[in-house]
CSV table of C-alpha atoms in Angstrom, one decimal:
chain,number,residue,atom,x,y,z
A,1,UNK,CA,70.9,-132.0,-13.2
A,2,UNK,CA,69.5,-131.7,-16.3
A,3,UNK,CA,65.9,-130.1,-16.5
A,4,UNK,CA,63.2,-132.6,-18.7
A,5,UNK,CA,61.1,-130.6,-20.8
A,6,UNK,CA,57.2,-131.9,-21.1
A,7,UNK,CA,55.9,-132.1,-24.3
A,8,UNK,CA,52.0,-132.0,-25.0
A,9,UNK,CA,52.3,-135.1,-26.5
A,10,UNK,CA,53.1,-136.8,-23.5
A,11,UNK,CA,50.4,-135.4,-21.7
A,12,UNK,CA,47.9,-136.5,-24.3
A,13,UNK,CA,49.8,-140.1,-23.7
A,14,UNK,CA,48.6,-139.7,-20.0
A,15,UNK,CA,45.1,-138.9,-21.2
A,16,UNK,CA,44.9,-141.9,-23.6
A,17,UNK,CA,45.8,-144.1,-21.0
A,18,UNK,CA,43.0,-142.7,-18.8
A,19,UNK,CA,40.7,-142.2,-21.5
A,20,UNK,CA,38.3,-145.6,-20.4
A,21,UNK,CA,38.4,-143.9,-16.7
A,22,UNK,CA,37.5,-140.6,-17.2
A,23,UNK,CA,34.9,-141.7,-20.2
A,24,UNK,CA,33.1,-143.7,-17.3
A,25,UNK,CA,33.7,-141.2,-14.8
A,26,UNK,CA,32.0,-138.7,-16.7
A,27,UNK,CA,29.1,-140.8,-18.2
A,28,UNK,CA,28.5,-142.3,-14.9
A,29,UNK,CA,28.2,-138.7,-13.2
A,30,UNK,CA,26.0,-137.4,-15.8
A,31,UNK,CA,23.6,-140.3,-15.6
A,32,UNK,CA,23.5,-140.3,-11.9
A,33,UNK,CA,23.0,-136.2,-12.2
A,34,UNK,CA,19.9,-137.2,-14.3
A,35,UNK,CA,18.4,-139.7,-12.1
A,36,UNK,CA,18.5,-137.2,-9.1
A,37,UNK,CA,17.0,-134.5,-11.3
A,38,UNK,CA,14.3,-137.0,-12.3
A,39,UNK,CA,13.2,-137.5,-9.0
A,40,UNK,CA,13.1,-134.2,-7.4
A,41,UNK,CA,9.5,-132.8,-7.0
A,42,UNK,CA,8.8,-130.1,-9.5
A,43,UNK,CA,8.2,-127.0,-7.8
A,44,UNK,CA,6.7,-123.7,-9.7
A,45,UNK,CA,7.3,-119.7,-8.8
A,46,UNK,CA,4.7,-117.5,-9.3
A,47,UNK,CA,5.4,-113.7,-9.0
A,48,UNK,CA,3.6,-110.4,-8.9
A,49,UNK,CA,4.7,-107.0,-8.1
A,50,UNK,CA,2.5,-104.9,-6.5
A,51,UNK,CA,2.8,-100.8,-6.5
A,52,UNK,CA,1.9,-98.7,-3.3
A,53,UNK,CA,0.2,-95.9,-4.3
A,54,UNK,CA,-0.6,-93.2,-1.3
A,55,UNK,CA,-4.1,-92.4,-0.6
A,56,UNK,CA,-6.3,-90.2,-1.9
A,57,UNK,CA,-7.3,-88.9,0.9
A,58,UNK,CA,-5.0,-88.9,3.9
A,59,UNK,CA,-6.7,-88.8,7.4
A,60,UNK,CA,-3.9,-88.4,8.8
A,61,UNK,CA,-0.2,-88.7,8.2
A,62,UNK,CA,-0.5,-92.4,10.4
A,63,UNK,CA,-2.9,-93.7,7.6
A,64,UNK,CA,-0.6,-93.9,4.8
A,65,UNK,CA,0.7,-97.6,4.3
A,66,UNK,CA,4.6,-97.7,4.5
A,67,UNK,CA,6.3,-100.6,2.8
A,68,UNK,CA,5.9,-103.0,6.0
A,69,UNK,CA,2.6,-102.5,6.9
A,70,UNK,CA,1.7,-103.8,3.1
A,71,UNK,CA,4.0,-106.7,4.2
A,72,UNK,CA,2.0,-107.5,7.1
A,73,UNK,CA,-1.3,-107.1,4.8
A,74,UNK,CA,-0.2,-110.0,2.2
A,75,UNK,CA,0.9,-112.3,5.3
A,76,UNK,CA,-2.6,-111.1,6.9
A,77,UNK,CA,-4.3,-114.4,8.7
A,78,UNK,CA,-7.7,-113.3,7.2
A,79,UNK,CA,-6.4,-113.3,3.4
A,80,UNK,CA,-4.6,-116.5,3.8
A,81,UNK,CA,-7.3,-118.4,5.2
A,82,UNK,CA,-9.7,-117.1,2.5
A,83,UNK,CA,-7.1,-118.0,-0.2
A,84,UNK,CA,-6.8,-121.9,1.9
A,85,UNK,CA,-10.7,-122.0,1.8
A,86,UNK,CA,-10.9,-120.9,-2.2
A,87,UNK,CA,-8.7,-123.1,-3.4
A,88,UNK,CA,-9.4,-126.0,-1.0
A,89,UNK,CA,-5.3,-126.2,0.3
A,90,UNK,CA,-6.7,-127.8,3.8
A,91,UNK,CA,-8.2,-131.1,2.0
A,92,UNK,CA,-6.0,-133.6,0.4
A,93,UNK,CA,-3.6,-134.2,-0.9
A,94,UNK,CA,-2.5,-130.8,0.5
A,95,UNK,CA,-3.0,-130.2,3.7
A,96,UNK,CA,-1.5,-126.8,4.3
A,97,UNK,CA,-2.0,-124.5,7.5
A,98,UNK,CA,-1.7,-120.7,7.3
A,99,UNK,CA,1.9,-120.7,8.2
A,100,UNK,CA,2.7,-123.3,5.2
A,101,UNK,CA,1.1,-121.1,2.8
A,102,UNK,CA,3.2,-117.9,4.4
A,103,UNK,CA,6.3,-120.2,4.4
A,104,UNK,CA,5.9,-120.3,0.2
A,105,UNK,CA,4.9,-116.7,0.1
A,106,UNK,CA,8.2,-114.5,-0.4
A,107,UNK,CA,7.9,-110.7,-0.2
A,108,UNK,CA,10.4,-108.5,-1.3
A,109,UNK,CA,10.8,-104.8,-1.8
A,110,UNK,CA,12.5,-103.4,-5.0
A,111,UNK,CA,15.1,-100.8,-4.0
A,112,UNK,CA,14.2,-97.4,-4.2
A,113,UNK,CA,11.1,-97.8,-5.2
A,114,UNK,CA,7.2,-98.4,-3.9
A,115,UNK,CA,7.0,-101.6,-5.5
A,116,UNK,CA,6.6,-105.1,-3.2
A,117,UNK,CA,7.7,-108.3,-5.4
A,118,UNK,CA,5.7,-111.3,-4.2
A,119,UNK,CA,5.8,-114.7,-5.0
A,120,UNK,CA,4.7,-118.6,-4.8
A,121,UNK,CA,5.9,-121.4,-4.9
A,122,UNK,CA,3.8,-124.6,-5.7
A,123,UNK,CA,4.2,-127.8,-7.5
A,124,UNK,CA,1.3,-127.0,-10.2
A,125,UNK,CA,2.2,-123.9,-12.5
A,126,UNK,CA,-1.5,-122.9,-13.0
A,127,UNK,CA,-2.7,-123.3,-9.1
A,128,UNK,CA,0.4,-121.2,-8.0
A,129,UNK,CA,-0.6,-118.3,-10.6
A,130,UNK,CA,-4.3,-118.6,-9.6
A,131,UNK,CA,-3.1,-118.6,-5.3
A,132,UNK,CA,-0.9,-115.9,-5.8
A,133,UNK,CA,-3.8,-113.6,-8.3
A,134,UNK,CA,-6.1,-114.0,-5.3
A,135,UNK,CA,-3.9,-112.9,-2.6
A,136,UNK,CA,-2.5,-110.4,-4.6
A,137,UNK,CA,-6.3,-109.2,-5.4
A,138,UNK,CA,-7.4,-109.8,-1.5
A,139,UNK,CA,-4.5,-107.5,-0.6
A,140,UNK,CA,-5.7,-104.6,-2.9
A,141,UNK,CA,-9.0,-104.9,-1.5
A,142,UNK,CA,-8.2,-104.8,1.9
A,143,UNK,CA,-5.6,-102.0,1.7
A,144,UNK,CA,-8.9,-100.4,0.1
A,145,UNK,CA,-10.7,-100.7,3.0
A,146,UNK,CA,-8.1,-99.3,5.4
A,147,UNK,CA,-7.0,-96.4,3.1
């Protein structure tokens, strides 16, 4: 048996039969892609990196905040239900609780370093700055207090 060589110009024959198909196929993806973008609720990130310094003055070696316990300070109940009180997140059309605010707070540690990355996430890019300032803020002053 002889072997049939393909040529490209029979391949672009198969592609200008086609060509109505995958022009619709294409067209119609991208313009149902759109749509769905369209409709998905915007959501903003705020971020804000926060450096743990030691003490001054050390009490004891037990006083120095370690990387979780600055964790467990942004997540603190107190902070979040000042920062739900501020910026009135209990009224409408919000309606949050202090475990949906924690549930769009992310906290993350950069490697090998004293720095905590935390961030936001809201569907108003001004409010989600100003939350996130605030707890960021109330976190400094309370590690303040315990230090």
């Amino acid at each position: 048996m002889e072997e049939q060589e393909i040529e490209l110009s029979d391949y672009i024959m198969i592609v200008w039969r086609w060509k109505w198909f995958i022009t619709i196929v294409t067209l119609s993806t991208g313009i149902i892609t759109g749509l769905i973008c369209l409709k998905l609720p915007k959501i903003y990130k705020a971020s804000a990196s926060l450096a743990i310094v030691d003490p001054k003055i050390r009490i004891s070696q037990n006083r120095t905040l370690n990387i979780a316990k600055y964790k467990a300070l942004i997540r603190n109940k107190m902070v979040i239900l000042k920062t739900i009180n501020k910026f009135l997140l209990s009224d409408e059309p919000y309606k949050f609780t202090v475990e949906d605010i924690i549930k769009k707070l992310s906290i993350q540690a950069r490697d090998n370093s004293r720095i905590i990355e935390i961030a936001f996430e809201f569907n108003q890019p001004e409010k989600a700055r100003d939350i996130l300032n605030f707890i960021a803020n109330e976190v400094i002053v309370l590690n303040s207090k315990i230090t």
